[in-house]
mmCIF file of C-alpha atoms in Angstrom:
data_model
loop_
_atom_site.group_PDB
_atom_site.id
_atom_site.type_symbol
_atom_site.label_atom_id
_atom_site.label_comp_id
_atom_site.label_asym_id
_atom_site.label_seq_id
_atom_site.Cartn_x
_atom_site.Cartn_y
_atom_site.Cartn_z
ATOM 1 C CA MET A 1 93.324 -102.270 -113.795
ATOM 2 C CA THR A 2 94.247 -102.123 -117.699
ATOM 3 C CA SER A 3 91.547 -100.883 -117.798
ATOM 4 C CA ALA A 4 90.776 -97.845 -116.025
ATOM 5 C CA LYS A 5 93.440 -95.976 -116.351
ATOM 6 C CA SER A 6 92.993 -96.816 -120.276
ATOM 7 C CA TRP A 7 89.586 -94.738 -119.228
ATOM 8 C CA ARG A 8 91.579 -92.267 -117.335
ATOM 9 C CA TRP A 9 94.233 -91.656 -120.085
ATOM 10 C CA LEU A 10 91.357 -91.350 -122.971
ATOM 11 C CA MET A 11 89.095 -88.533 -120.616
ATOM 12 C CA ARG A 12 92.238 -86.371 -120.346
ATOM 13 C CA LYS A 13 93.383 -86.727 -124.157
ATOM 14 C CA LYS A 14 89.928 -85.573 -124.716
ATOM 15 C CA SER A 15 89.813 -83.297 -122.291
ATOM 16 C CA SER A 16 92.568 -81.720 -123.610
ATOM 17 C CA LEU A 17 92.274 -81.533 -127.428
ATOM 18 C CA PRO A 18 89.650 -77.844 -127.200
ATOM 19 C CA ASP A 19 93.055 -75.565 -126.485
ATOM 20 C CA GLY A 20 95.668 -78.121 -126.328
ATOM 21 C CA GLY A 21 95.086 -78.294 -130.352
ATOM 22 C CA LYS A 22 94.980 -74.193 -131.093
ATOM 23 C CA SER A 23 99.011 -73.711 -128.714
ATOM 24 C CA SER A 24 99.927 -75.953 -130.577
ATOM 25 C CA PHE A 25 98.145 -74.225 -134.784
ATOM 26 C CA LYS A 26 99.997 -71.303 -132.716
ATOM 27 C CA MET A 27 102.514 -73.031 -132.538
ATOM 28 C CA LYS A 28 102.982 -73.485 -135.080
ATOM 29 C CA GLN A 29 102.203 -70.644 -136.792
ATOM 30 C CA LEU A 30 105.173 -68.096 -135.719
ATOM 31 C CA PRO A 31 108.159 -69.665 -137.771
ATOM 32 C CA PHE A 32 105.905 -69.284 -140.946
ATOM 33 C CA MET A 33 105.842 -65.611 -139.830
ATOM 34 C CA ALA A 34 108.855 -64.967 -138.637
ATOM 35 C CA VAL A 35 110.072 -66.405 -142.013
ATOM 36 C CA VAL A 36 107.104 -64.304 -143.615
ATOM 37 C CA CYS A 37 108.585 -61.029 -142.542
ATOM 38 C CA THR A 38 112.682 -61.925 -143.418
ATOM 39 C CA VAL A 39 110.942 -62.236 -146.458
ATOM 40 C CA MET A 40 109.248 -59.125 -146.092
ATOM 41 C CA LEU A 41 112.508 -57.337 -144.770
ATOM 42 C CA PHE A 42 114.512 -58.299 -147.041
ATOM 43 C CA ILE A 43 113.099 -57.004 -150.305
ATOM 44 C CA VAL A 44 112.709 -53.362 -148.260
ATOM 45 C CA TYR A 45 116.165 -53.756 -148.189
ATOM 46 C CA ARG A 46 116.990 -54.774 -151.402
ATOM 47 C CA THR A 47 114.129 -52.568 -153.479
ATOM 48 C CA THR A 48 116.207 -49.272 -150.850
ATOM 49 C CA LYS A 49 119.949 -50.482 -151.647
ATOM 50 C CA TYR A 50 119.102 -50.423 -156.000
ATOM 51 C CA GLN A 51 117.215 -46.915 -155.373
ATOM 52 C CA TYR A 52 120.676 -45.733 -153.670
ATOM 53 C CA HIS A 53 122.796 -47.395 -156.255
ATOM 54 C CA GLN A 54 120.468 -46.010 -158.958
ATOM 55 C CA GLU A 55 120.523 -41.844 -157.432
ATOM 56 C CA GLU A 56 125.256 -42.088 -157.277
ATOM 57 C CA ILE A 57 125.381 -43.415 -160.911
ATOM 58 C CA ASP A 58 123.082 -40.873 -161.815
ATOM 59 C CA LYS A 59 125.008 -38.163 -160.240
ATOM 60 C CA LYS A 60 127.686 -39.345 -161.805
ATOM 61 C CA TRP A 61 127.079 -38.376 -164.793
ATOM 62 C CA SER A 62 126.110 -35.301 -164.617
ATOM 63 C CA LEU A 63 129.644 -33.304 -164.357
ATOM 64 C CA TRP A 64 127.618 -30.550 -162.882
ATOM 65 C CA GLY A 65 126.794 -32.943 -160.118
ATOM 66 C CA LYS A 66 123.386 -32.145 -160.541
ATOM 67 C CA THR A 67 121.624 -35.566 -160.908
ATOM 68 C CA GLU A 68 119.588 -36.199 -163.539
ATOM 69 C CA VAL A 69 116.366 -36.929 -164.332
ATOM 70 C CA TYR A 70 117.063 -39.916 -166.106
ATOM 71 C CA SER A 71 113.317 -40.910 -166.363
ATOM 72 C CA ASP A 72 111.839 -37.572 -168.438
ATOM 73 C CA THR A 73 114.338 -38.813 -171.229
ATOM 74 C CA SER A 74 113.919 -42.760 -170.908
ATOM 75 C CA GLY A 75 111.301 -43.036 -173.213
ATOM 76 C CA LYS A 76 113.663 -41.327 -175.415
ATOM 77 C CA LEU A 77 116.645 -42.753 -174.884
ATOM 78 C CA LYS A 78 115.426 -46.635 -174.100
ATOM 79 C CA ALA A 79 116.114 -48.742 -177.067
ATOM 80 C CA LEU A 80 120.795 -47.457 -176.386
ATOM 81 C CA PRO A 81 122.579 -49.151 -173.802
ATOM 82 C CA ARG A 82 123.534 -46.968 -170.549
ATOM 83 C CA GLY A 83 127.439 -46.411 -170.617
ATOM 84 C CA ILE A 84 127.441 -44.934 -174.811
ATOM 85 C CA ILE A 85 125.445 -41.407 -173.588
ATOM 86 C CA GLN A 86 127.187 -38.381 -173.926
ATOM 87 C CA ASP A 87 125.290 -35.931 -172.681
ATOM 88 C CA ASN A 88 127.770 -32.739 -172.934
ATOM 89 C CA SER A 89 130.608 -31.424 -175.199
ATOM 90 C CA ASP A 90 133.076 -28.957 -175.449
ATOM 91 C CA LEU A 91 134.828 -26.335 -177.840
ATOM 92 C CA GLU A 92 137.757 -28.395 -178.620
ATOM 93 C CA LEU A 93 138.684 -28.820 -182.644
ATOM 94 C CA ARG A 94 139.619 -32.441 -182.924
ATOM 95 C CA PRO A 95 141.900 -33.072 -186.149
ATOM 96 C CA LEU A 96 140.668 -35.614 -189.253
ATOM 97 C CA TRP A 97 143.327 -37.896 -188.631
ATOM 98 C CA SER A 98 146.319 -39.243 -186.324
ATOM 99 C CA ARG A 99 148.961 -40.816 -185.959
ATOM 100 C CA SER A 100 148.095 -44.448 -184.982
ATOM 101 C CA ASN A 101 150.524 -44.276 -181.185
ATOM 102 C CA SER A 102 148.582 -41.550 -180.589
ATOM 103 C CA ARG A 103 144.387 -42.388 -180.449
ATOM 104 C CA SER A 104 144.568 -44.271 -177.306
ATOM 105 C CA LYS A 105 145.864 -41.408 -175.316
ATOM 106 C CA SER A 106 142.738 -38.404 -174.203
ATOM 107 C CA ARG A 107 143.856 -35.052 -174.438
ATOM 108 C CA ASP A 108 143.632 -33.644 -170.682
ATOM 109 C CA TYR A 109 141.488 -30.856 -170.274
ATOM 110 C CA SER A 110 141.576 -30.050 -165.911
ATOM 111 C CA ASN A 111 142.219 -26.202 -165.912
ATOM 112 C CA ARG A 112 140.798 -25.408 -168.694
ATOM 113 C CA ASN A 113 138.761 -21.776 -169.219
ATOM 114 C CA LEU A 114 137.456 -20.128 -171.432
ATOM 115 C CA LEU A 115 136.786 -16.597 -173.500
ATOM 116 C CA ALA A 116 133.686 -16.140 -175.807
ATOM 117 C CA ILE A 117 134.002 -12.082 -176.976
ATOM 118 C CA PRO A 118 131.696 -10.243 -179.520
ATOM 119 C CA VAL A 119 133.703 -8.956 -181.326
ATOM 120 C CA GLY A 120 133.215 -6.835 -185.163
ATOM 121 C CA ILE A 121 136.330 -6.568 -188.434
ATOM 122 C CA THR A 122 136.631 -2.615 -187.156
ATOM 123 C CA GLN A 123 138.075 -3.854 -183.628
ATOM 124 C CA LYS A 124 140.780 -6.681 -184.952
ATOM 125 C CA HIS A 125 143.562 -4.667 -183.224
ATOM 126 C CA ASN A 126 142.266 -4.074 -179.736
ATOM 127 C CA VAL A 127 140.875 -8.345 -180.145
ATOM 128 C CA ASP A 128 144.488 -9.604 -181.000
ATOM 129 C CA ALA A 129 146.402 -7.841 -177.853
ATOM 130 C CA MET A 130 142.875 -9.935 -175.679
ATOM 131 C CA VAL A 131 143.150 -13.131 -177.250
ATOM 132 C CA GLN A 132 147.265 -13.389 -177.377
ATOM 133 C CA LYS A 133 147.219 -12.913 -173.526
ATOM 134 C CA PHE A 134 144.523 -15.781 -173.199
ATOM 135 C CA LEU A 135 145.583 -17.985 -175.567
ATOM 136 C CA PRO A 136 148.983 -19.080 -174.201
ATOM 137 C CA GLU A 137 147.523 -19.431 -171.264
ATOM 138 C CA ASN A 138 145.339 -22.604 -172.000
ATOM 139 C CA PHE A 139 142.390 -20.832 -172.645
ATOM 140 C CA THR A 140 139.571 -22.248 -175.527
ATOM 141 C CA ILE A 141 139.298 -19.010 -177.776
ATOM 142 C CA ILE A 142 135.477 -18.355 -179.862
ATOM 143 C CA LEU A 143 134.513 -15.193 -181.576
ATOM 144 C CA PHE A 144 130.669 -14.128 -181.779
ATOM 145 C CA HIS A 145 131.345 -11.896 -185.107
ATOM 146 C CA TYR A 146 127.953 -9.746 -184.823
ATOM 147 C CA ASP A 147 129.010 -8.265 -188.168
ATOM 148 C CA GLY A 148 129.686 -11.283 -190.864
ATOM 149 C CA ASN A 149 133.089 -10.391 -191.105
ATOM 150 C CA VAL A 150 134.676 -13.630 -191.198
ATOM 151 C CA ASN A 151 137.745 -13.219 -193.693
ATOM 152 C CA GLY A 152 139.119 -10.757 -192.365
ATOM 153 C CA TRP A 153 140.268 -13.218 -189.781
ATOM 154 C CA TRP A 154 142.370 -15.273 -191.497
ATOM 155 C CA SER A 155 145.893 -13.141 -191.958
ATOM 156 C CA LEU A 156 146.003 -13.484 -187.765
ATOM 157 C CA ASP A 157 148.821 -16.708 -186.961
ATOM 158 C CA TRP A 158 145.423 -18.306 -184.098
ATOM 159 C CA SER A 159 142.874 -17.571 -186.043
ATOM 160 C CA ASP A 160 142.101 -21.326 -187.531
ATOM 161 C CA LYS A 161 142.563 -21.879 -183.261
ATOM 162 C CA ALA A 162 140.345 -20.416 -182.475
ATOM 163 C CA ILE A 163 136.466 -21.153 -182.985
ATOM 164 C CA HIS A 164 134.373 -18.759 -184.844
ATOM 165 C CA ILE A 165 130.299 -18.544 -185.047
ATOM 166 C CA VAL A 166 128.717 -15.775 -187.388
ATOM 167 C CA ALA A 167 125.024 -13.468 -186.794
ATOM 168 C CA GLU A 168 124.356 -10.691 -188.384
ATOM 169 C CA ASN A 169 123.708 -8.242 -185.380
ATOM 170 C CA GLN A 170 123.463 -10.385 -182.706
ATOM 171 C CA THR A 171 124.423 -9.198 -179.384
ATOM 172 C CA LYS A 172 126.235 -11.193 -176.635
ATOM 173 C CA TRP A 173 123.738 -12.521 -174.812
ATOM 174 C CA TRP A 174 122.214 -13.913 -177.773
ATOM 175 C CA PHE A 175 125.042 -15.778 -179.040
ATOM 176 C CA ALA A 176 125.597 -16.767 -175.165
ATOM 177 C CA LYS A 177 122.141 -18.510 -175.190
ATOM 178 C CA ARG A 178 122.272 -20.547 -178.012
ATOM 179 C CA PHE A 179 127.045 -21.602 -177.634
ATOM 180 C CA LEU A 180 126.815 -21.782 -174.513
ATOM 181 C CA HIS A 181 125.074 -24.784 -173.185
ATOM 182 C CA PRO A 182 126.377 -25.532 -169.390
ATOM 183 C CA ASP A 183 126.593 -29.423 -171.002
ATOM 184 C CA ILE A 184 128.722 -27.870 -173.671
ATOM 185 C CA VAL A 185 130.993 -25.072 -171.610
ATOM 186 C CA SER A 186 131.340 -28.169 -168.931
ATOM 187 C CA ILE A 187 134.680 -28.484 -168.960
ATOM 188 C CA TYR A 188 135.636 -25.609 -168.623
ATOM 189 C CA ASP A 189 136.959 -23.479 -164.198
ATOM 190 C CA TYR A 190 136.014 -19.790 -165.535
ATOM 191 C CA ILE A 191 133.756 -18.192 -168.738
ATOM 192 C CA PHE A 192 134.808 -15.197 -169.786
ATOM 193 C CA LEU A 193 132.205 -13.515 -171.404
ATOM 194 C CA TRP A 194 133.716 -9.628 -172.805
ATOM 195 C CA ASP A 195 133.254 -7.142 -174.661
ATOM 196 C CA GLU A 196 135.930 -6.378 -177.863
ATOM 197 C CA ASP A 197 137.141 -2.977 -176.314
ATOM 198 C CA LEU A 198 138.655 -4.378 -173.353
ATOM 199 C CA GLY A 199 142.797 -3.159 -173.024
ATOM 200 C CA VAL A 200 144.408 -5.633 -171.273
ATOM 201 C CA GLU A 201 148.193 -4.546 -170.911
ATOM 202 C CA ASN A 202 148.115 -4.307 -167.633
ATOM 203 C CA PHE A 203 145.864 -8.469 -167.168
ATOM 204 C CA SER A 204 146.905 -11.636 -166.325
ATOM 205 C CA PRO A 205 144.061 -13.845 -166.751
ATOM 206 C CA SER A 206 146.584 -16.621 -165.509
ATOM 207 C CA ARG A 207 147.439 -15.060 -161.726
ATOM 208 C CA TYR A 208 143.324 -13.101 -162.549
ATOM 209 C CA VAL A 209 142.203 -17.289 -162.014
ATOM 210 C CA LYS A 210 144.545 -18.026 -159.901
ATOM 211 C CA ILE A 211 143.080 -15.341 -156.816
ATOM 212 C CA VAL A 212 139.180 -15.445 -158.400
ATOM 213 C CA LYS A 213 139.865 -19.333 -157.103
ATOM 214 C CA GLU A 214 142.399 -19.017 -153.524
ATOM 215 C CA GLU A 215 139.217 -15.830 -152.635
ATOM 216 C CA GLY A 216 135.759 -18.493 -153.721
ATOM 217 C CA LEU A 217 134.475 -15.675 -156.056
ATOM 218 C CA GLU A 218 131.952 -17.690 -157.915
ATOM 219 C CA ILE A 219 131.096 -14.070 -160.024
ATOM 220 C CA SER A 220 133.717 -12.075 -160.546
ATOM 221 C CA GLN A 221 135.398 -9.415 -163.187
ATOM 222 C CA PRO A 222 138.134 -7.369 -163.493
ATOM 223 C CA ALA A 223 138.549 -3.551 -162.160
ATOM 224 C CA LEU A 224 138.540 -1.454 -164.074
ATOM 225 C CA ASP A 225 141.421 1.587 -165.026
ATOM 226 C CA PRO A 226 140.162 4.938 -163.282
ATOM 227 C CA ASN A 227 141.178 6.782 -166.667
ATOM 228 C CA SER A 228 138.624 4.072 -168.395
ATOM 229 C CA THR A 229 136.492 6.112 -171.053
ATOM 230 C CA GLU A 230 132.868 4.479 -169.734
ATOM 231 C CA ILE A 231 132.580 4.052 -166.426
ATOM 232 C CA HIS A 232 129.185 3.329 -165.522
ATOM 233 C CA HIS A 233 129.335 2.259 -161.001
ATOM 234 C CA ARG A 234 132.135 2.676 -159.119
ATOM 235 C CA ILE A 235 131.839 -1.063 -156.951
ATOM 236 C CA THR A 236 133.830 -1.534 -160.834
ATOM 237 C CA ILE A 237 136.672 1.759 -159.733
ATOM 238 C CA ARG A 238 139.955 -0.300 -159.543
ATOM 239 C CA ALA A 239 141.198 0.303 -155.900
ATOM 240 C CA ARG A 240 145.812 0.410 -156.281
ATOM 241 C CA ASN A 241 146.080 -0.643 -152.679
ATOM 242 C CA LYS A 242 143.382 -3.658 -152.161
ATOM 243 C CA LYS A 243 144.315 -7.254 -154.607
ATOM 244 C CA PHE A 244 139.737 -6.869 -154.408
ATOM 245 C CA HIS A 245 137.271 -6.072 -153.488
ATOM 246 C CA ARG A 246 133.644 -7.464 -152.493
ATOM 247 C CA ARG A 247 131.911 -4.231 -151.692
ATOM 248 C CA VAL A 248 131.908 -0.411 -151.521
ATOM 249 C CA TYR A 249 130.924 2.915 -149.821
ATOM 250 C CA GLU A 250 129.760 6.173 -150.944
ATOM 251 C CA ARG A 251 127.926 8.750 -148.915
ATOM 252 C CA ARG A 252 126.892 10.314 -151.812
ATOM 253 C CA GLY A 253 124.462 10.341 -154.715
ATOM 254 C CA SER A 254 121.176 8.633 -153.973
ATOM 255 C CA THR A 255 122.921 4.678 -153.895
ATOM 256 C CA LYS A 256 124.251 4.850 -150.810
ATOM 257 C CA CYS A 257 126.541 2.342 -149.876
ATOM 258 C CA SER A 258 127.951 1.604 -146.847
ATOM 259 C CA ASP A 259 128.666 -1.200 -144.546
ATOM 260 C CA ALA A 260 124.949 -2.189 -143.778
ATOM 261 C CA SER A 261 124.475 -2.669 -147.593
ATOM 262 C CA GLU A 262 123.239 -5.874 -149.068
ATOM 263 C CA GLY A 263 123.145 -6.113 -152.886
ATOM 264 C CA PRO A 264 124.138 -4.600 -155.794
ATOM 265 C CA PRO A 265 124.997 -2.100 -157.090
ATOM 266 C CA CYS A 266 126.632 -1.653 -153.365
ATOM 267 C CA THR A 267 128.113 -5.201 -152.941
ATOM 268 C CA GLY A 268 127.262 -8.165 -154.911
ATOM 269 C CA PHE A 269 127.430 -7.323 -158.342
ATOM 270 C CA VAL A 270 129.559 -6.636 -162.205
ATOM 271 C CA GLU A 271 129.403 -4.822 -164.907
ATOM 272 C CA GLY A 272 127.960 -6.807 -168.585
ATOM 273 C CA MET A 273 131.027 -5.813 -170.128
ATOM 274 C CA ALA A 274 133.822 -7.122 -168.342
ATOM 275 C CA PRO A 275 131.796 -10.683 -166.400
ATOM 276 C CA VAL A 276 134.214 -14.133 -165.496
ATOM 277 C CA PHE A 277 131.818 -17.145 -164.335
ATOM 278 C CA SER A 278 132.820 -20.301 -162.425
ATOM 279 C CA ARG A 279 131.413 -23.457 -163.838
ATOM 280 C CA SER A 280 128.299 -23.558 -161.436
ATOM 281 C CA ALA A 281 128.066 -19.268 -161.915
ATOM 282 C CA TRP A 282 127.583 -19.987 -166.161
ATOM 283 C CA TYR A 283 124.903 -22.562 -164.837
ATOM 284 C CA CYS A 284 122.942 -20.746 -163.669
ATOM 285 C CA THR A 285 123.371 -17.468 -165.203
ATOM 286 C CA TRP A 286 122.877 -20.004 -168.494
ATOM 287 C CA HIS A 287 119.830 -19.823 -167.132
ATOM 288 C CA LEU A 288 118.709 -17.103 -166.215
ATOM 289 C CA ILE A 289 119.176 -15.059 -169.197
ATOM 290 C CA GLN A 290 115.634 -14.807 -171.829
ATOM 291 C CA ASN A 291 116.005 -16.047 -174.180
ATOM 292 C CA ASP A 292 113.941 -13.249 -176.259
ATOM 293 C CA LEU A 293 115.000 -10.378 -174.374
ATOM 294 C CA VAL A 294 118.454 -9.762 -175.888
ATOM 295 C CA HIS A 295 120.084 -6.830 -174.316
ATOM 296 C CA GLY A 296 120.876 -8.578 -170.883
ATOM 297 C CA TRP A 297 119.539 -5.225 -168.935
ATOM 298 C CA GLY A 298 118.968 -5.008 -165.770
ATOM 299 C CA MET A 299 120.376 -9.614 -165.564
ATOM 300 C CA ASP A 300 123.336 -7.757 -164.097
ATOM 301 C CA MET A 301 121.234 -6.992 -160.883
ATOM 302 C CA LYS A 302 120.502 -10.480 -160.070
ATOM 303 C CA LEU A 303 123.024 -12.186 -160.833
ATOM 304 C CA GLY A 304 123.969 -12.832 -157.453
ATOM 305 C CA TYR A 305 121.385 -15.288 -157.479
ATOM 306 C CA CYS A 306 123.776 -16.699 -159.320
ATOM 307 C CA ALA A 307 126.860 -16.247 -157.190
ATOM 308 C CA GLN A 308 126.742 -20.322 -155.197
ATOM 309 C CA GLY A 309 125.644 -18.536 -151.889
ATOM 310 C CA ASP A 310 126.132 -15.717 -150.228
ATOM 311 C CA ARG A 311 126.708 -13.013 -152.728
ATOM 312 C CA THR A 312 128.392 -10.288 -150.706
ATOM 313 C CA LYS A 313 131.437 -12.894 -150.475
ATOM 314 C CA LYS A 314 131.115 -14.641 -153.484
ATOM 315 C CA VAL A 315 130.569 -12.327 -155.120
ATOM 316 C CA GLY A 316 133.899 -9.046 -156.687
ATOM 317 C CA VAL A 317 136.461 -7.292 -158.577
ATOM 318 C CA VAL A 318 139.694 -8.095 -159.156
ATOM 319 C CA ASP A 319 141.869 -4.984 -158.998
ATOM 320 C CA SER A 320 145.547 -6.467 -158.663
ATOM 321 C CA GLN A 321 144.400 -7.183 -162.646
ATOM 322 C CA PHE A 322 142.659 -5.029 -164.510
ATOM 323 C CA VAL A 323 141.649 -3.163 -167.460
ATOM 324 C CA VAL A 324 140.426 -0.449 -169.044
ATOM 325 C CA HIS A 325 137.375 0.004 -170.614
ATOM 326 C CA LYS A 326 137.415 2.320 -173.979
ATOM 327 C CA GLY A 327 133.726 2.967 -173.903
ATOM 328 C CA ILE A 328 134.009 2.366 -178.262
ATOM 329 C CA GLN A 329 130.892 4.040 -179.659
ATOM 330 C CA THR A 330 127.862 1.777 -180.441
ATOM 331 C CA LEU A 331 124.926 1.473 -181.339
ATOM 332 C CA GLY A 332 122.309 2.087 -177.362
ATOM 333 C CA GLY A 333 124.730 4.870 -176.347
ATOM 334 C CA SER A 334 125.897 3.966 -172.122
ATOM 335 C CA GLY A 335 124.355 3.027 -169.439
ATOM 336 C CA HIS A 336 124.065 -0.443 -168.974
ATOM 337 C CA ALA A 337 125.187 -3.348 -171.299
ATOM 338 C CA VAL A 338 125.700 -1.931 -174.072
ATOM 339 C CA THR A 339 124.803 -3.882 -177.167
ATOM 340 C CA LYS A 340 127.154 -4.422 -180.332
ATOM 341 C CA VAL A 341 126.198 -3.763 -183.926
ATOM 342 C CA SER A 342 127.946 -3.881 -187.519
ATOM 343 C CA ARG A 343 127.395 -1.056 -190.487
ATOM 344 C CA LEU A 344 128.306 1.646 -186.551
ATOM 345 C CA LYS A 345 128.569 4.444 -188.550
ATOM 346 C CA LYS A 346 125.300 4.008 -190.482
ATOM 347 C CA THR A 347 122.576 5.448 -187.031
ATOM 348 C CA THR A 348 120.247 6.024 -189.745
ATOM 349 C CA THR A 349 117.692 3.811 -191.900
ATOM 350 C CA LYS A 350 114.862 3.259 -194.282
ATOM 351 C CA GLN A 351 111.535 1.468 -192.918
ATOM 352 C CA GLY A 352 108.290 2.305 -194.658
ATOM 353 C CA GLY A 353 109.443 4.861 -196.226
ATOM 354 C CA ALA A 354 110.100 6.700 -193.165
ATOM 355 C CA THR A 355 114.328 7.198 -191.431
ATOM 356 C CA VAL A 356 115.024 5.601 -188.384
ATOM 357 C CA ASP A 357 117.699 6.387 -186.304
ATOM 358 C CA VAL A 358 119.329 3.071 -184.985
ATOM 359 C CA ARG A 359 120.761 3.702 -181.854
ATOM 360 C CA THR A 360 117.397 5.865 -181.062
ATOM 361 C CA GLU A 361 116.143 2.812 -181.057
ATOM 362 C CA ILE A 362 117.820 -0.158 -179.569
ATOM 363 C CA ARG A 363 117.323 2.139 -176.997
ATOM 364 C CA ARG A 364 114.597 2.604 -177.035
ATOM 365 C CA GLN A 365 113.987 -1.821 -177.340
ATOM 366 C CA SER A 366 116.835 -2.593 -174.346
ATOM 367 C CA THR A 367 114.511 -0.111 -171.953
ATOM 368 C CA TRP A 368 111.181 -2.186 -172.804
ATOM 369 C CA GLU A 369 113.639 -4.960 -172.596
ATOM 370 C CA LEU A 370 114.397 -4.144 -169.515
ATOM 371 C CA GLU A 371 110.994 -4.000 -167.860
ATOM 372 C CA VAL A 372 109.555 -6.927 -169.423
ATOM 373 C CA PHE A 373 112.472 -8.741 -166.888
ATOM 374 C CA LYS A 374 111.157 -6.807 -163.863
ATOM 375 C CA GLU A 375 108.470 -7.842 -164.363
ATOM 376 C CA ARG A 376 109.174 -11.304 -164.988
ATOM 377 C CA TRP A 377 111.494 -11.418 -161.852
ATOM 378 C CA ASN A 378 108.775 -10.046 -159.762
ATOM 379 C CA GLN A 379 106.036 -12.705 -161.200
ATOM 380 C CA ALA A 380 107.922 -15.968 -160.996
ATOM 381 C CA THR A 381 108.578 -15.301 -157.278
ATOM 382 C CA GLU A 382 105.119 -14.280 -156.544
ATOM 383 C CA LYS A 383 104.164 -17.781 -158.780
ATOM 384 C CA ASP A 384 106.639 -20.075 -156.563
ATOM 385 C CA LYS A 385 105.613 -20.150 -153.826
ATOM 386 C CA THR A 386 107.846 -22.807 -152.431
ATOM 387 C CA TRP A 387 111.008 -19.972 -153.009
ATOM 388 C CA VAL A 388 111.813 -17.947 -151.268
ATOM 389 C CA ASP A 389 114.649 -14.990 -151.121
ATOM 390 C CA PRO A 390 118.045 -16.278 -149.450
ATOM 391 C CA PHE A 391 118.805 -12.502 -149.097
ATOM 392 C CA GLN A 392 115.571 -10.922 -147.798
ATOM 393 C CA ARG A 393 115.520 -13.891 -145.197
ATOM 394 C CA ARG A 394 118.723 -12.912 -144.623
ATOM 395 C CA ILE A 395 118.210 -9.792 -144.340
ATOM 396 C CA ARG A 396 115.394 -9.844 -141.698
ATOM 397 C CA ARG A 397 118.232 -11.965 -139.849
ATOM 398 C CA ARG A 398 120.502 -9.634 -139.390
ATOM 399 C CA HIS A 399 118.374 -6.525 -138.561
ATOM 400 C CA ALA A 400 116.550 -9.312 -136.060
ATOM 401 C CA ASP A 401 120.452 -9.883 -134.523
ATOM 402 C CA HIS A 402 120.956 -5.233 -133.523
#
């Protein structure tokens, strides 16, 4: 009896081995695979979290809110710990020494703005009046001396509080491209890049800044008094019954301006004599300035692309705070952004034995630069297949709605 039971048990064992062995092996695999999957998911989670953390750090490192491509410079900076790297500066004067009780106190640079002016000594009186308006209202002043004369300014009480940069016979845009890099002016809310021949009797810098902040104007200018010596575009003329305006209406002449107008010079336009840029708008504008095209002709028509949005809303002219454009004669004449040059009375010079009319030559150069700028813009838009003109798209959408 016992042997029969043993025989039946052996037969059942034998018959169950092929399938039963495999089932047992599969059952043992399941926990192992679960562990592997869990480990892989954990690795993916940690990697994703680390990448996100690094991106957030990079964003905080940029004052402009633009993620920096740290990998591009990490090779050059790899010997430095990241926390010691400072990638921006400012134009604030620092004392050579300070008392021990004030060393630990950091200065407040919030709500600070910048006024930059190309100046010649012949306009000393007018520039003095301009600076005395701006300096008490939390403005940093930088003077670009295009005539090489700095010593003539030291008699003014505020002169030692300003930054003085000298380069003879250079233009406003040449100075701006080289000395107003976005990383250098990143602490300033607004950058006023003005000519020297503006009358500011009816202008308050603080009220002006308040208006552009309230109205969301990224690029702006004060309106011009109708009695100004030089007015090149109707949109810049002061409207007496308005605080500000964004467009102009014109039925006469070759350029017709109406509510249907979508761009310069009817709307989304300021002129080169007295532009004011927000920090973000200047970041874009600085990159728009061509390094070798120093007269800046044609740029005013493209500034709206730097308005950080719809130029018909983000660009405007402030009427309640207006200036007088005195139109002081400069080499190159009028019609576009003018060029300040030293020795204004000397309009001819000897070159290669021939007498050259300097004003005529500068005007020719400016006109040539305008054509070059237009050509570069057209080539850039054609080659950049990913670029879409935001304003053309808006115009097409508007036409489709009608």
